Structure formats: C-alpha cells, structure tokens
Coordinates of C-alpha atoms in Angstrom, one line a residue:
Chain T
M1 CA -0.1 -0.1 -0.1
P2 CA 1.5 3.2 -1.0
L3 CA 2.3 5.4 1.9
R4 CA 1.4 8.6 0.3
L5 CA -2.3 7.1 -0.1
I6 CA -2.4 6.3 3.7
V7 CA -1.0 9.7 4.6
R8 CA -3.7 11.5 2.4
R9 CA -6.6 9.4 3.7
L10 CA -5.3 10.0 7.3
V11 CA -5.2 13.6 6.5
M12 CA -8.9 13.6 5.3
V13 CA -9.9 11.8 8.3
L14 CA -8.4 14.5 10.4
A15 CA -10.0 17.3 8.4
V16 CA -13.3 15.7 8.8
V17 CA -13.0 15.4 12.4
W18 CA -11.8 18.9 12.5
A19 CA -14.8 20.2 10.5
A20 CA -17.3 18.4 12.6
G21 CA -15.7 19.5 15.6
T22 CA -15.4 23.2 14.5
I23 CA -19.1 23.5 13.0
N24 CA -20.2 21.9 16.3
F25 CA -18.3 24.8 18.2
F26 CA -19.4 27.5 16.1
I27 CA -23.2 27.0 15.3
P28 CA -24.5 27.4 18.9
R29 CA -22.0 30.6 19.3
I30 CA -24.0 32.3 16.0
A31 CA -27.2 31.2 17.3
P32 CA -29.4 34.0 18.6
K33 CA -29.9 32.2 21.9
N34 CA -27.8 30.4 24.4
P35 CA -29.4 27.0 24.6
I36 CA -27.6 25.7 27.7
A37 CA -28.7 29.0 29.7
E38 CA -32.3 28.8 28.2
K39 CA -32.4 25.2 29.3
L40 CA -31.1 25.7 32.7
T41 CA -33.5 28.6 33.3
Q42 CA -36.2 26.4 32.2
M43 CA -35.5 23.4 34.3
A44 CA -35.1 26.0 37.4
G45 CA -38.6 27.2 36.6
T46 CA -40.4 24.0 36.0
S47 CA -39.1 21.0 37.5
G48 CA -38.2 20.5 40.9
V49 CA -34.3 20.1 40.7
D50 CA -32.2 21.1 43.5
P51 CA -31.2 24.7 42.9
T52 CA -27.7 24.0 44.2
K53 CA -27.4 21.4 41.8
I54 CA -28.4 23.6 39.0
K55 CA -25.9 26.3 40.0
E56 CA -23.4 23.7 40.1
M57 CA -24.2 22.8 36.6
A58 CA -24.1 26.4 35.3
E59 CA -20.8 26.7 36.9
A60 CA -19.7 23.5 35.2
F61 CA -20.7 24.5 32.1
N62 CA -19.0 27.9 32.4
V63 CA -15.7 26.4 33.4
K64 CA -16.4 23.6 30.7
F65 CA -16.7 26.5 27.8
G66 CA -14.4 28.9 29.4
L67 CA -17.0 31.6 28.8
D68 CA -14.8 34.4 30.4
K69 CA -11.7 33.3 28.2
P70 CA -11.1 34.9 24.4
L71 CA -12.9 33.2 21.8
W72 CA -9.7 31.5 20.3
Q73 CA -8.9 30.0 23.8
Q74 CA -12.3 28.9 23.9
Y75 CA -11.8 27.0 20.5
L76 CA -8.6 25.4 21.4
T77 CA -9.7 24.1 24.4
Y78 CA -12.9 22.9 22.7
L79 CA -10.9 21.1 20.0
H80 CA -8.5 19.2 22.7
D81 CA -11.8 18.0 24.5
V82 CA -13.3 16.8 21.3
F83 CA -10.2 15.0 20.2
T84 CA -9.8 13.3 23.6
L85 CA -13.7 12.4 23.0
D86 CA -14.6 14.5 26.2
F87 CA -17.8 16.0 25.7
G88 CA -18.9 16.9 29.2
Q89 CA -21.7 16.3 31.2
S90 CA -25.5 15.3 30.2
I91 CA -27.8 18.1 31.1
T92 CA -30.9 15.4 31.5
Q93 CA -28.9 12.8 33.2
Y94 CA -26.5 15.0 35.2
P95 CA -23.9 14.1 36.4
V96 CA -23.6 11.2 34.0
R97 CA -20.9 11.9 31.2
V98 CA -22.1 12.2 27.5
S99 CA -19.4 9.9 26.6
T100 CA -20.7 7.3 29.1
L101 CA -24.3 7.7 27.7
I102 CA -23.2 7.4 24.1
G103 CA -20.8 4.2 25.0
G104 CA -23.8 2.3 26.3
A105 CA -25.9 3.0 23.2
M106 CA -23.2 2.5 20.5
P107 CA -22.9 -1.4 20.6
W108 CA -26.7 -1.4 19.7
T109 CA -26.2 0.8 16.8
I110 CA -22.8 -0.7 15.4
G111 CA -24.4 -4.3 15.7
L112 CA -27.4 -3.3 13.9
M113 CA -25.6 -1.4 11.2
A114 CA -22.8 -3.9 10.8
T115 CA -24.8 -7.0 10.5
T116 CA -27.7 -5.0 8.2
T117 CA -24.9 -3.7 5.8
L118 CA -23.2 -7.0 5.5
I119 CA -26.2 -9.0 4.5
A120 CA -27.6 -6.3 2.4
F121 CA -24.2 -5.9 0.5
L122 CA -23.8 -9.7 0.1
L123 CA -27.5 -10.2 -1.2
G124 CA -27.7 -6.9 -3.2
T125 CA -24.2 -7.9 -5.1
L126 CA -25.2 -11.5 -5.5
L127 CA -28.8 -10.4 -7.1
G128 CA -27.4 -7.7 -9.2
A129 CA -24.6 -10.1 -10.4
A130 CA -27.2 -12.8 -11.0
A131 CA -29.5 -10.7 -12.9
A132 CA -26.5 -9.4 -15.4
W133 CA -25.7 -13.2 -15.8
R134 CA -29.1 -15.0 -16.1
R135 CA -30.9 -12.3 -18.4
D136 CA -33.4 -15.1 -19.3
S137 CA -34.7 -15.4 -15.8
R138 CA -38.1 -14.0 -15.3
I139 CA -37.8 -13.8 -11.7
L140 CA -34.7 -12.0 -11.5
Q141 CA -35.6 -9.5 -14.4
V142 CA -38.7 -8.5 -12.3
L143 CA -36.9 -8.7 -8.7
S144 CA -34.2 -6.5 -9.4
P145 CA -36.0 -3.6 -10.3
L146 CA -38.3 -3.8 -7.9
M147 CA -35.5 -3.8 -5.2
M148 CA -34.2 -0.7 -7.1
V149 CA -37.3 1.0 -6.4
F150 CA -37.3 -0.1 -2.8
S151 CA -33.9 1.7 -2.6
A152 CA -35.5 4.9 -3.4
I153 CA -37.6 4.6 -0.2
P154 CA -35.8 5.8 3.2
F155 CA -35.3 2.8 5.7
Y156 CA -37.6 4.2 8.2
L157 CA -40.7 4.5 6.1
I158 CA -40.2 0.9 5.2
G159 CA -39.8 0.1 8.8
L160 CA -43.2 1.8 9.4
V161 CA -44.8 -0.3 6.9
L162 CA -43.2 -3.4 8.4
I163 CA -44.5 -2.4 12.0
Y164 CA -47.8 -1.9 10.7
F165 CA -48.1 -5.3 9.1
F166 CA -46.0 -7.6 11.1
A167 CA -46.3 -6.1 14.6
A168 CA -49.5 -4.4 14.8
K169 CA -51.6 -6.4 12.6
L170 CA -50.4 -10.0 12.7
G171 CA -48.4 -9.6 16.1
W172 CA -45.7 -11.6 14.9
F173 CA -42.9 -9.3 16.0
P174 CA -42.7 -6.5 19.1
L175 CA -44.0 -3.1 18.2
S176 CA -40.7 -1.7 19.5
G177 CA -37.5 -2.0 21.9
G178 CA -34.3 -3.6 21.7
Y179 CA -35.5 -6.4 24.2
G180 CA -38.7 -7.1 26.3
I181 CA -39.7 -4.5 28.8
I182 CA -39.3 -6.7 31.9
S183 CA -35.9 -8.3 31.0
I184 CA -32.7 -7.4 32.5
P185 CA -29.5 -7.1 30.0
D186 CA -27.2 -9.8 30.8
W187 CA -25.0 -12.3 28.9
S188 CA -27.6 -15.2 29.1
W189 CA -28.6 -17.0 26.2
E190 CA -32.2 -16.2 26.5
F191 CA -31.5 -12.7 26.4
A192 CA -29.4 -13.1 23.1
V193 CA -32.4 -14.7 21.5
E194 CA -34.7 -11.8 22.7
V195 CA -32.2 -9.3 21.0
L196 CA -32.2 -11.1 18.1
Y197 CA -36.1 -11.3 17.9
H198 CA -36.6 -7.8 18.5
S199 CA -33.8 -6.8 16.0
I200 CA -35.5 -8.7 13.0
L201 CA -37.9 -5.9 12.0
P202 CA -35.4 -3.0 12.1
A203 CA -32.8 -5.0 10.3
L204 CA -35.2 -6.0 7.7
S205 CA -36.3 -2.6 7.0
I206 CA -32.5 -1.5 6.5
I207 CA -31.9 -4.6 4.2
I208 CA -34.8 -4.3 2.1
A209 CA -34.2 -0.6 1.3
S210 CA -30.3 -1.1 0.7
I211 CA -30.2 -4.4 -1.3
G212 CA -31.3 -2.4 -4.4
T213 CA -28.5 -0.1 -4.2
W214 CA -26.0 -2.7 -4.2
A215 CA -27.8 -4.7 -7.2
I216 CA -27.7 -1.6 -9.5
G217 CA -24.1 -1.0 -9.1
M218 CA -23.1 -4.9 -9.5
R219 CA -25.6 -5.4 -12.5
G220 CA -23.8 -2.6 -14.4
M221 CA -20.3 -3.8 -13.6
M222 CA -21.1 -7.4 -14.3
V223 CA -22.7 -6.5 -17.8
T224 CA -19.2 -4.7 -18.5
V225 CA -17.1 -7.6 -17.2
E226 CA -19.1 -10.0 -19.4
G227 CA -17.9 -8.3 -22.6
E228 CA -14.3 -8.6 -21.7
D229 CA -12.0 -10.9 -23.6
Y230 CA -10.8 -13.0 -20.6
M231 CA -14.4 -13.9 -20.1
T232 CA -14.6 -15.3 -23.8
F233 CA -11.4 -16.9 -23.2
A234 CA -12.5 -18.7 -19.9
E235 CA -15.7 -19.7 -21.7
A236 CA -13.4 -21.2 -24.3
K237 CA -11.4 -23.2 -22.1
G238 CA -14.5 -24.9 -21.0
L239 CA -14.7 -23.7 -17.3
R240 CA -17.6 -24.8 -15.3
P241 CA -20.4 -21.7 -15.3
G242 CA -20.3 -21.6 -11.5
R243 CA -16.5 -21.3 -11.7
L244 CA -16.7 -18.4 -14.5
F245 CA -19.7 -16.6 -12.5
L246 CA -17.9 -16.4 -9.3
R247 CA -13.9 -16.5 -9.9
Y248 CA -14.0 -14.7 -13.0
G249 CA -17.1 -12.5 -13.3
M250 CA -18.0 -11.8 -9.6
R251 CA -14.4 -11.2 -8.5
N252 CA -13.5 -8.7 -11.2
A253 CA -16.9 -6.9 -11.0
V254 CA -17.3 -6.2 -7.2
L255 CA -14.4 -4.1 -6.7
P256 CA -16.3 -0.9 -7.4
Q257 CA -18.8 -1.9 -4.9
I258 CA -16.3 -1.9 -2.2
T259 CA -15.7 1.8 -3.2
A260 CA -19.3 2.6 -3.3
L261 CA -19.5 0.7 0.2
A262 CA -17.2 3.6 1.6
L263 CA -19.2 6.3 0.0
Y264 CA -22.5 4.8 1.2
F265 CA -21.7 4.7 4.8
G266 CA -22.9 8.1 5.6
Q267 CA -26.3 7.4 4.3
I268 CA -26.5 4.0 6.4
V269 CA -25.6 5.9 9.4
T270 CA -28.4 8.4 8.7
G271 CA -30.9 5.8 7.9
A272 CA -30.0 3.8 11.0
V273 CA -30.6 6.8 13.3
L274 CA -34.2 7.1 12.0
V275 CA -35.0 3.3 11.8
E276 CA -33.7 3.3 15.7
I277 CA -36.2 6.1 16.3
V278 CA -39.3 4.4 14.6
F279 CA -38.4 1.3 16.5
A280 CA -37.5 3.0 19.7
Y281 CA -34.4 0.6 19.3
P282 CA -31.9 1.4 22.5
G283 CA -29.2 2.8 20.1
V284 CA -27.6 6.3 19.5
G285 CA -30.5 7.3 17.4
T286 CA -33.2 6.8 20.4
L287 CA -30.5 8.7 22.5
L288 CA -30.2 11.5 19.9
L289 CA -34.3 11.8 20.0
D290 CA -34.4 12.0 23.4
S291 CA -31.7 14.3 23.7
I292 CA -33.5 16.7 21.1
K293 CA -36.8 16.3 22.9
L294 CA -35.2 17.5 26.3
Y295 CA -32.8 20.0 24.7
D296 CA -29.7 17.9 26.1
F297 CA -27.2 19.9 23.9
P298 CA -23.9 18.3 25.0
T299 CA -25.1 14.8 24.1
I300 CA -26.5 16.0 20.8
Y301 CA -23.1 17.4 20.1
G302 CA -21.6 14.5 21.3
I303 CA -23.7 12.1 19.2
V304 CA -23.4 14.2 15.9
F305 CA -19.6 14.3 16.6
I306 CA -19.2 10.4 17.2
L307 CA -21.3 9.3 14.3
T308 CA -19.3 11.6 12.1
L309 CA -16.2 10.3 13.3
T310 CA -17.8 6.5 12.6
V311 CA -18.5 7.5 9.1
A312 CA -15.1 8.7 8.5
L313 CA -13.2 5.6 10.1
S314 CA -15.5 3.2 8.3
M315 CA -14.5 4.9 4.9
L316 CA -10.6 5.0 6.0
V317 CA -11.0 1.4 6.8
V318 CA -12.6 0.5 3.6
D319 CA -9.7 2.6 1.7
L320 CA -7.1 0.5 3.5
I321 CA -8.6 -2.7 2.5
Y322 CA -9.0 -2.0 -1.0
P323 CA -5.7 -2.4 -2.1
L324 CA -5.6 -6.1 -0.7
L325 CA -8.4 -6.7 -2.8
D326 CA -7.1 -5.1 -6.0
P327 CA -3.6 -6.1 -7.0
R328 CA -3.5 -2.9 -9.4
V329 CA -3.7 -0.6 -6.6
R330 CA -0.5 -2.2 -4.8
V331 CA 1.5 -2.5 -7.8
E332 CA 1.3 1.2 -8.3
A333 CA 3.3 1.8 -5.1
Chain N
M1 CA -33.0 0.1 -43.3
T2 CA -35.6 2.2 -45.0
D3 CA -37.2 2.8 -41.5
R4 CA -34.0 3.9 -40.0
V5 CA -33.7 6.5 -42.9
V6 CA -37.3 7.6 -42.4
Q7 CA -36.5 8.1 -38.8
I8 CA -33.3 10.1 -39.4
A9 CA -35.0 12.4 -41.7
E10 CA -37.9 13.1 -39.1
E11 CA -35.5 13.8 -36.4
A12 CA -33.6 16.3 -38.3
D13 CA -36.8 18.2 -38.5
W14 CA -36.2 19.5 -35.0
G15 CA -36.9 23.2 -35.4
S16 CA -40.7 22.5 -36.0
L17 CA -43.2 22.0 -33.3
H18 CA -44.1 18.7 -34.7
G19 CA -40.6 17.5 -34.9
K20 CA -40.2 18.5 -30.9
L21 CA -43.2 16.7 -30.0
L22 CA -42.0 13.6 -32.0
A23 CA -38.8 13.5 -30.2
C24 CA -40.3 14.0 -26.8
G25 CA -42.7 11.3 -27.5
R26 CA -40.0 8.9 -28.6
Y27 CA -37.8 9.7 -25.5
L28 CA -40.9 8.9 -23.4
I29 CA -41.6 5.6 -25.3
R30 CA -37.9 4.6 -24.7
N31 CA -37.8 5.6 -21.0
P32 CA -41.4 4.3 -19.8
S33 CA -40.2 4.6 -16.1
L34 CA -40.3 8.6 -16.8
I35 CA -44.0 8.2 -17.7
L36 CA -44.8 6.4 -14.6
G37 CA -42.6 8.8 -12.2
L38 CA -44.4 11.6 -13.9
A39 CA -47.5 10.1 -13.6
L40 CA -47.3 9.5 -9.9
L41 CA -45.6 13.0 -9.3
L42 CA -48.7 14.6 -11.2
A43 CA -51.3 12.6 -9.2
L44 CA -49.6 14.0 -5.9
A45 CA -49.8 17.5 -7.5
L46 CA -53.4 17.0 -8.5
F47 CA -54.3 15.7 -5.0
T48 CA -52.8 18.6 -3.2
L49 CA -54.0 21.2 -5.6
L50 CA -57.5 20.1 -6.0
G51 CA -57.6 19.3 -2.4
R52 CA -57.1 22.9 -1.3
L53 CA -60.2 23.7 -3.5
M54 CA -62.5 21.3 -1.9
L55 CA -61.3 21.5 1.6
D56 CA -60.2 24.1 4.0
V57 CA -56.5 23.5 4.7
K58 CA -57.0 25.5 8.0
L59 CA -58.8 22.3 9.3
A60 CA -55.1 21.0 9.6
A61 CA -54.7 22.8 12.7
P62 CA -55.3 21.0 16.2
L63 CA -58.6 21.0 17.8
S64 CA -60.6 21.5 14.5
A65 CA -62.2 18.0 14.8
P66 CA -63.1 15.5 17.6
P67 CA -60.1 13.8 18.7
A68 CA -58.8 10.2 17.3
Q69 CA -61.9 9.5 15.1
P70 CA -61.5 6.9 12.5
P71 CA -62.6 7.8 9.1
G72 CA -66.4 8.5 8.5
P73 CA -68.7 11.3 7.1
G74 CA -67.2 14.5 7.4
L75 CA -63.6 13.3 8.0
P76 CA -62.7 11.2 4.9
L77 CA -59.4 10.1 6.6
G78 CA -60.4 10.5 10.2
S79 CA -58.5 12.8 12.9
D80 CA -55.7 12.5 15.0
P81 CA -55.7 12.7 18.9
Q82 CA -54.9 16.4 18.8
G83 CA -58.1 16.9 16.7
R84 CA -56.5 17.6 13.3
N85 CA -58.7 16.9 10.3
L86 CA -56.1 14.4 8.5
M87 CA -57.7 14.7 5.1
A88 CA -56.6 18.4 5.5
V89 CA -53.3 17.4 7.0
M90 CA -52.3 15.2 4.0
I91 CA -53.4 17.9 1.5
E92 CA -51.4 20.8 3.3
G93 CA -48.5 18.3 4.1
T94 CA -47.9 17.3 0.7
W95 CA -47.6 21.0 -0.5
L96 CA -45.5 21.9 2.2
T97 CA -43.1 19.0 2.0
I98 CA -42.7 19.1 -1.8
R99 CA -42.3 23.0 -1.6
T100 CA -39.8 22.8 1.1
G101 CA -37.7 20.0 -1.4
V102 CA -38.2 22.4 -4.4
I103 CA -36.7 25.4 -2.7
A104 CA -34.0 23.5 -1.0
G105 CA -33.0 21.4 -4.1
G106 CA -33.3 24.6 -6.4
L107 CA -31.1 26.6 -4.0
G108 CA -28.6 23.9 -3.7
V109 CA -28.3 23.4 -7.5
I110 CA -28.3 27.2 -8.0
V111 CA -25.4 27.8 -5.5
G112 CA -23.6 24.4 -6.3
S113 CA -23.5 25.0 -9.7
A114 CA -22.0 28.5 -9.3
I115 CA -19.3 27.1 -6.9
G116 CA -18.5 23.9 -9.3
F117 CA -18.4 26.2 -12.2
I118 CA -16.2 28.9 -10.4
S119 CA -13.7 26.0 -9.4
A120 CA -13.7 24.4 -12.8
Y121 CA -13.2 27.8 -14.4
L122 CA -10.4 29.3 -12.2
G123 CA -8.6 26.1 -12.0
G124 CA -5.1 25.5 -10.1
F125 CA -5.0 26.0 -6.6
T126 CA -8.5 27.2 -5.9
D127 CA -10.0 24.4 -7.7
R128 CA -8.1 22.1 -5.5
A129 CA -9.1 23.8 -2.2
I130 CA -12.7 24.1 -3.3
T131 CA -12.9 20.1 -4.5
W132 CA -11.3 19.2 -1.3
C133 CA -13.7 21.3 1.1
V134 CA -16.6 19.8 -1.1
D135 CA -14.9 16.3 -0.6
V136 CA -14.6 16.6 3.3
L137 CA -18.2 18.1 3.5
L138 CA -19.4 15.2 1.4
T139 CA -18.0 12.6 4.0
V140 CA -20.0 14.2 6.9
P141 CA -23.4 12.8 7.0
A142 CA -25.9 15.9 6.1
I143 CA -28.6 15.0 8.5
L144 CA -26.1 15.0 11.7
F145 CA -25.2 18.8 10.7
L146 CA -28.7 19.8 10.1
V147 CA -29.7 18.2 13.5
M148 CA -27.3 20.7 15.1
I149 CA -28.6 23.6 13.1
S150 CA -32.4 22.6 13.9
A151 CA -31.8 21.9 17.2
V152 CA -30.3 25.3 17.9
V153 CA -32.9 27.4 16.0
Q154 CA -35.7 25.1 16.8
T155 CA -38.3 27.2 18.5
G156 CA -40.2 29.2 15.8
L157 CA -39.0 27.2 12.8
T158 CA -41.2 27.6 9.9
S159 CA -41.2 25.2 6.8
I160 CA -39.4 28.0 4.7
G161 CA -36.7 28.2 7.4
M162 CA -36.5 24.4 7.3
A163 CA -35.9 24.7 3.5
L164 CA -33.2 27.1 3.9
I165 CA -31.2 25.1 6.4
V166 CA -31.5 21.9 4.4
A167 CA -30.4 24.0 1.3
A168 CA -27.4 24.9 3.5
L169 CA -25.9 21.4 2.8
A170 CA -27.6 20.7 -0.7
W171 CA -25.0 22.3 -2.9
R172 CA -22.3 19.9 -2.3
R173 CA -23.2 17.1 -4.8
P174 CA -24.3 19.7 -7.8
A175 CA -21.0 21.4 -7.0
R176 CA -18.9 18.3 -7.6
Q177 CA -21.1 17.1 -10.5
V178 CA -20.9 20.6 -12.5
R179 CA -17.2 21.0 -11.9
S180 CA -16.6 17.7 -13.5
Q181 CA -19.0 18.2 -16.2
M182 CA -17.3 21.7 -16.8
L183 CA -13.9 20.0 -17.1
V184 CA -15.1 17.7 -19.8
M185 CA -16.6 20.6 -21.9
R186 CA -13.9 22.9 -21.4
S187 CA -11.7 20.4 -23.2
S188 CA -14.0 19.3 -25.9
G189 CA -13.8 20.3 -29.6
Y190 CA -16.8 22.4 -30.0
V191 CA -15.2 24.8 -27.4
D192 CA -11.9 25.0 -29.1
M193 CA -13.6 25.7 -32.3
A194 CA -15.7 28.4 -30.8
K195 CA -12.5 30.0 -29.1
L196 CA -10.9 29.9 -32.7
S197 CA -13.7 31.6 -34.3
G198 CA -13.1 34.4 -31.8
L199 CA -16.2 34.1 -29.5
G200 CA -15.6 35.9 -26.1
P201 CA -15.6 33.9 -22.9
L202 CA -19.2 34.8 -21.7
R203 CA -20.5 34.0 -25.1
I204 CA -18.8 30.6 -25.0
I205 CA -20.1 30.1 -21.4
F206 CA -23.8 30.9 -22.0
F207 CA -24.3 30.1 -25.8
E208 CA -21.8 27.2 -26.1
I209 CA -21.5 25.3 -22.8
A210 CA -24.8 26.0 -21.1
P211 CA -27.1 24.5 -23.3
N212 CA -25.1 21.5 -23.2
L213 CA -24.9 21.5 -19.5
L214 CA -28.9 22.0 -19.1
P215 CA -30.1 18.3 -19.6
F216 CA -27.5 17.6 -16.8
L217 CA -28.8 20.2 -14.5
V218 CA -32.3 19.1 -14.6
S219 CA -31.2 15.6 -13.8
S220 CA -29.3 17.0 -11.1
F221 CA -32.2 19.1 -9.7
V222 CA -34.3 16.2 -9.8
T223 CA -31.8 14.3 -7.4
A224 CA -31.4 17.5 -5.3
V225 CA -35.1 17.6 -4.7
A226 CA -35.4 14.1 -3.6
A227 CA -32.4 14.5 -1.3
A228 CA -33.7 17.7 0.2
I229 CA -37.0 16.1 0.9
L230 CA -35.4 13.0 2.6
A231 CA -33.3 15.3 4.9
S232 CA -36.3 17.6 5.8
V233 CA -38.6 14.6 6.3
G234 CA -35.9 12.9 8.4
L235 CA -35.3 16.0 10.3
E236 CA -39.0 16.6 11.2
A237 CA -39.5 12.7 12.1
M238 CA -36.8 13.6 14.8
G239 CA -39.1 16.7 16.0
L240 CA -36.9 19.0 14.5
G241 CA -39.2 20.5 12.3
P242 CA -41.8 23.5 12.0
Q243 CA -43.9 22.6 15.2
N244 CA -46.9 24.7 14.1
E245 CA -47.0 23.3 10.3
P246 CA -48.6 20.0 9.2
T247 CA -46.0 18.8 7.1
L248 CA -45.9 15.1 6.4
G249 CA -42.5 14.6 8.3
M250 CA -43.9 16.4 11.5
T251 CA -46.9 13.9 11.1
I252 CA -44.7 11.0 11.3
F253 CA -43.0 12.5 14.5
W254 CA -46.6 13.0 15.9
I255 CA -47.4 9.3 15.1
M256 CA -44.7 8.1 17.1
E257 CA -45.1 10.6 19.8
F258 CA -48.5 9.5 20.5
S259 CA -47.6 5.7 20.0
A260 CA -50.4 5.6 17.3
F261 CA -49.3 1.6 16.7
L262 CA -50.2 0.9 20.1
R263 CA -53.6 2.8 20.1
G264 CA -54.3 1.2 16.7
L265 CA -54.8 4.6 15.0
W266 CA -54.3 2.9 11.5
W267 CA -55.9 5.9 9.6
W268 CA -53.4 8.1 11.1
I269 CA -50.3 6.0 10.1
L270 CA -51.2 4.9 6.3
P271 CA -51.8 7.8 4.6
P272 CA -48.6 10.0 5.4
V273 CA -46.3 6.8 4.9
G274 CA -48.1 6.0 1.6
I275 CA -47.8 9.5 0.3
L276 CA -44.2 9.8 1.2
I277 CA -43.4 6.1 -0.7
V278 CA -45.3 7.5 -3.8
L279 CA -43.3 10.8 -3.6
F280 CA -39.9 9.1 -3.2
V281 CA -40.8 6.4 -5.8
G282 CA -42.0 9.1 -8.3
L283 CA -38.9 11.1 -7.9
Y284 CA -36.6 8.0 -8.3
L285 CA -38.3 6.9 -11.6
V286 CA -38.5 10.7 -13.0
N287 CA -34.5 10.5 -12.3
A288 CA -34.1 7.1 -13.8
G289 CA -35.9 8.2 -17.0
L290 CA -34.0 11.5 -17.2
D291 CA -30.7 9.2 -17.0
E292 CA -30.7 8.9 -20.7
L293 CA -31.0 13.1 -21.0
A294 CA -28.0 13.5 -18.7
N295 CA -25.9 10.6 -20.3
P296 CA -27.0 10.6 -24.1
R297 CA -24.6 7.5 -24.3
L298 CA -26.9 5.2 -22.8
R299 CA -29.4 5.6 -25.4
R300 CA -30.9 2.5 -26.5
R301 CA -31.7 1.5 -30.0
A302 CA -35.6 2.3 -30.0

C-alpha cells in the first residue's frame, strides 16, 4: 500500500473530524440564543431540581466552555476536548458523562448497522450479478428493478410499513424496543435470543431498502465484465459456469462495489438513526431523539460528533482494505 | 434500413413544433419509467391542488375535529388525537413537503452549480482547495449537521426556514457534478472551435457550454429535490421541524410521539407513509427516466 495514499487518507479523516468539531463549536455561538442557559432556566422554573445542583451545573458549563476566556482560547480547549472524546456531562441525566451515555448506546447501533450492511451488501451484490448473468430468468428480471425502486424509499418508512403489518396487524414481532420490557440485559442465552427477535424488523427494513443500491451497481459492472476478452477465453477453455460466474465474473466486478460501500456509509448511519427512532431501538438514534426532545445539547453534540467520526473511520478502513483486494493498486506503489 | 432512414429524416426536423413533439414522444416511449414517475408526481400534485379547492386547509390545525376519530362522514381520513382533520393534513402536508424540497433543491443546484463552475473555471490552487473542501463536507452525514442547526434554532421554525437549513448542505453534490462536467466540456472540440472563431468567454459559457449543461442540470435538480425532501422529512421525524405546520415529516413525528401503533390508529399511520413512498418512488423513477438525457450514451436503439 503506497504510503502517500495512507497519509492522504489520514489527513482527510482528520479534516473531517476537525470540520465536524468546528461546526459543533460555532453553530451554538452564532445562534441568537444560548441554548444551555435557556435550558437551565427552564429546568429551574418547571422542575423540582435542587437549585444548588443547577448552580453547580451552570458553573460546570461556564468552566467547561471557558466563557470568560477569549474565543480562540475557548476554541483550542474545545478542540482538545473533542479530540479526546470528552463532551462533558449530560444535562438531563446530570452528572452522567455524555461519553458514558453514547458508549452504552453505541454497541446496539454498531451491531444493527454492521450486520444489516453486510447482509444487504452480500444479497444485493449477488442479486445484481445474477440479474446480469441470467438475463433469461423472469424472476430476476422482475426482482431486481423492484429492489431498485425500494432503494429510493428511506429505511424508516419501510420500517413503519413493516411495523404496521408484522407487529401491529399480525402480532408476529414486538412493536418496539431492543429487548422485552421486563428483561434485564445480561449475557444469557435467552437474552441473546430476545435481542435477535427484537432486531428482526429493524434489520429487515434496512436490508430491504439497501439491497437495490448494491444490485444496481453490481448489475452494471457485471454487464461490462461479461464483455471482456478474458471471459470469452475462460468460456472457451470449457470452465464450469459456476467457476466462470464467481471467480471470473464476480471477482472482477465486485471491486467498484467496495468503493461504493465507503461512499454509502454516511447514508447508512443516517438511515439507521431514523430506523432506531421508529423502532425505539436502544441505540444512538433513540438517544439522539431523547436528547433533542429534552434540549440536552452536550449529548446532541457528542452524538453528532461520534457518528461523523464513525463514518470517517469506516471509510478509512475500506480505503485501507481496498489494495488487498485489487492488486493493481498495490503495484502502483 | 428504410425505417432508419425515415426516422433520421424525421429527427432532423427538430426546428418545427411537430419535430419537437415527436422527439419528446420517442423519448418517453424509450424511457417508460419517466412516464410512470411523472404520473405519480402528477397524481400527488393534483391531490394537493384540487384538495385545497375542496377542503379548507385550516382544518389541518389541532382542535378542528373531535380527537382520534376513525374515517367517517365529514372526516374522510379521520382525525388524530390532537383533533387535526387528517385529510386536510395530508393535502397541506404534501404541498409543504414538496415546496420545501423544491426550494432547498433549487437553491442547492443554483449555489452548487455556481461553486462548481467557478472552481472548474479558475482551476489551479483554487480548484483544488474547493474540491477538497467539498470532499470533506461530502463525507459528513448531512442530516447530523442539520440536526445541530435545527436543534439550535428549533423554536419558531417555519417550513421555509426548514428549506433554507436543508439548502445549507444541498449544494455539495451539484458543485461536484457541475465541476466535473465543466472540465469535460472545457476541453471538448466544439469549445476549441468556438474559441478559434473568436467568441468571447461569456458568449462561450452562455451560448456554447450552458445549453449542453442544461439536461444535466435538470437531472441534478431532481436528485437534489429528492435529497432535500429526504433530509427535511428525516429531521421533522426527529421532532426538529416546524412545530405548528402539518408537514408530512411532522405527522410521522406525532405518530410516534402519540404511539399510534399501540392505540391502533391505522388511519393516521398509513396515509402519510403512503404519500411519502409515492413521492420518493416518483422522484426516483423520473430521475431514472432522465438518465438518458444526462448521459446520451446510455441511449438504446429504439
């Protein structure tokens, strides 16, 4: 792997992280109101929170944002905090640290996203390749455009339709949540089954909506690959169709799909956040919704930053894996 | 062979109205998904425009009907627990949602084209800097930043304000696409030819390059509108939209907020989800149908 490429990718990730941090810093400051002060006053007025605790919080935030210091100094402190993943304390669940809250929700989100992305990628790629390969198959010729139309629909709308039919009408699956209301999370076998059962509908809504995206790309590439001379040669050698399809066709056509995977991560994260909200799945998306409703700004900033970081890092990983799959990129070094 | 000759002879007649209609008709027949997509969008447009004539959209406000009524006489789609007439909500919501998408997508394409154009025109360091910034911003999931912006300005947000917020990030993709198209066109033969024949740069830009960029911009606009609607409905579903306007995204938010599924309010859930699905599929089909216009090489032998 060429070193220059790695360095360029790393600089890109740093730039994304810096941009995310900087926007996080400036948006609240150019806003007409100070959301934190407003929230604290509101809490003092409406809820029975201990006044000394609120004062303590206000002071904590003043120190945290160093509001007495000049702007550039505030900015540098802020950048330092962000790069060490320190987002301060949650307002609604004070004094829990935002990083703790996100840390608790993140495994759910990553678990859901990673499995569904993998399944959708495999199914979609296979479907696209098969649709290009077997142009005589009626089912494939109907199925792949249908999946492509589904790809235009946001994940969460498909989720709402699935909830309506399979949870509300038929009662086959739970309406919402990541596990039963009365269960206590532990590492037991029963709990794992319960989690799996609760994740079927959310996972399905992401998979149905993203198979088409992979199928479109793969079908196009497969048609191009089929026209290559080496395919004709391999066929003339009398190779079995299965080998021809997998080792000669798919192996060569799948590479742009991997690049597309990197570009698609942002969309998957956004989609997964909304799917979690629709299903009240206990991941980062639901945490984000709760924080929005309760004006918990430190948590909102933290989630936005962490999700951006996740997208940037996932793209980096794909970029670093790519040369292992495509010998041509390695040779260029 | 003769058919082909006749066809070419007919297509050459581009100047007349007859020829233009013929070319449009041929295009539609070659791209049936465009017909289907346009039909879906037209149906939505008719629904919201005719609906406004028949029903007062002020009924979309809370407390204008008895709460949580199933569909019946006077309430064709029933009402929600806050007493909104859901038929009026759908009519007004479709209109507001499409308007948000068109404003944000339109601004995105205009600003994006300008940036992409300047970038490609100036070249050198400026071009590299702009391209790099756009690349960085494209990595960032747009909706997360929109969450930040709308969370801060949340109270008193209108649907027009919503469109402007979404437009703040809608320019990235058009900028990137217009830049690459400009680079291709700048080095193409007919531009060299125009330069050689002594045309000024403005004349070349507006009379030589722009007409060729136009089909591309149309397709770019449809994509931008779809993306803007996706972003705005997503934000609204998180509760970050105009609280006092009955957009489709806000309806989705209220559905979840009032646990419509648990209470079995199916008449509240199905219409907005259905309309949004028709809207997204319609935009997708139109875009798929316009693909040939943007990339003429895809053109199949009719």
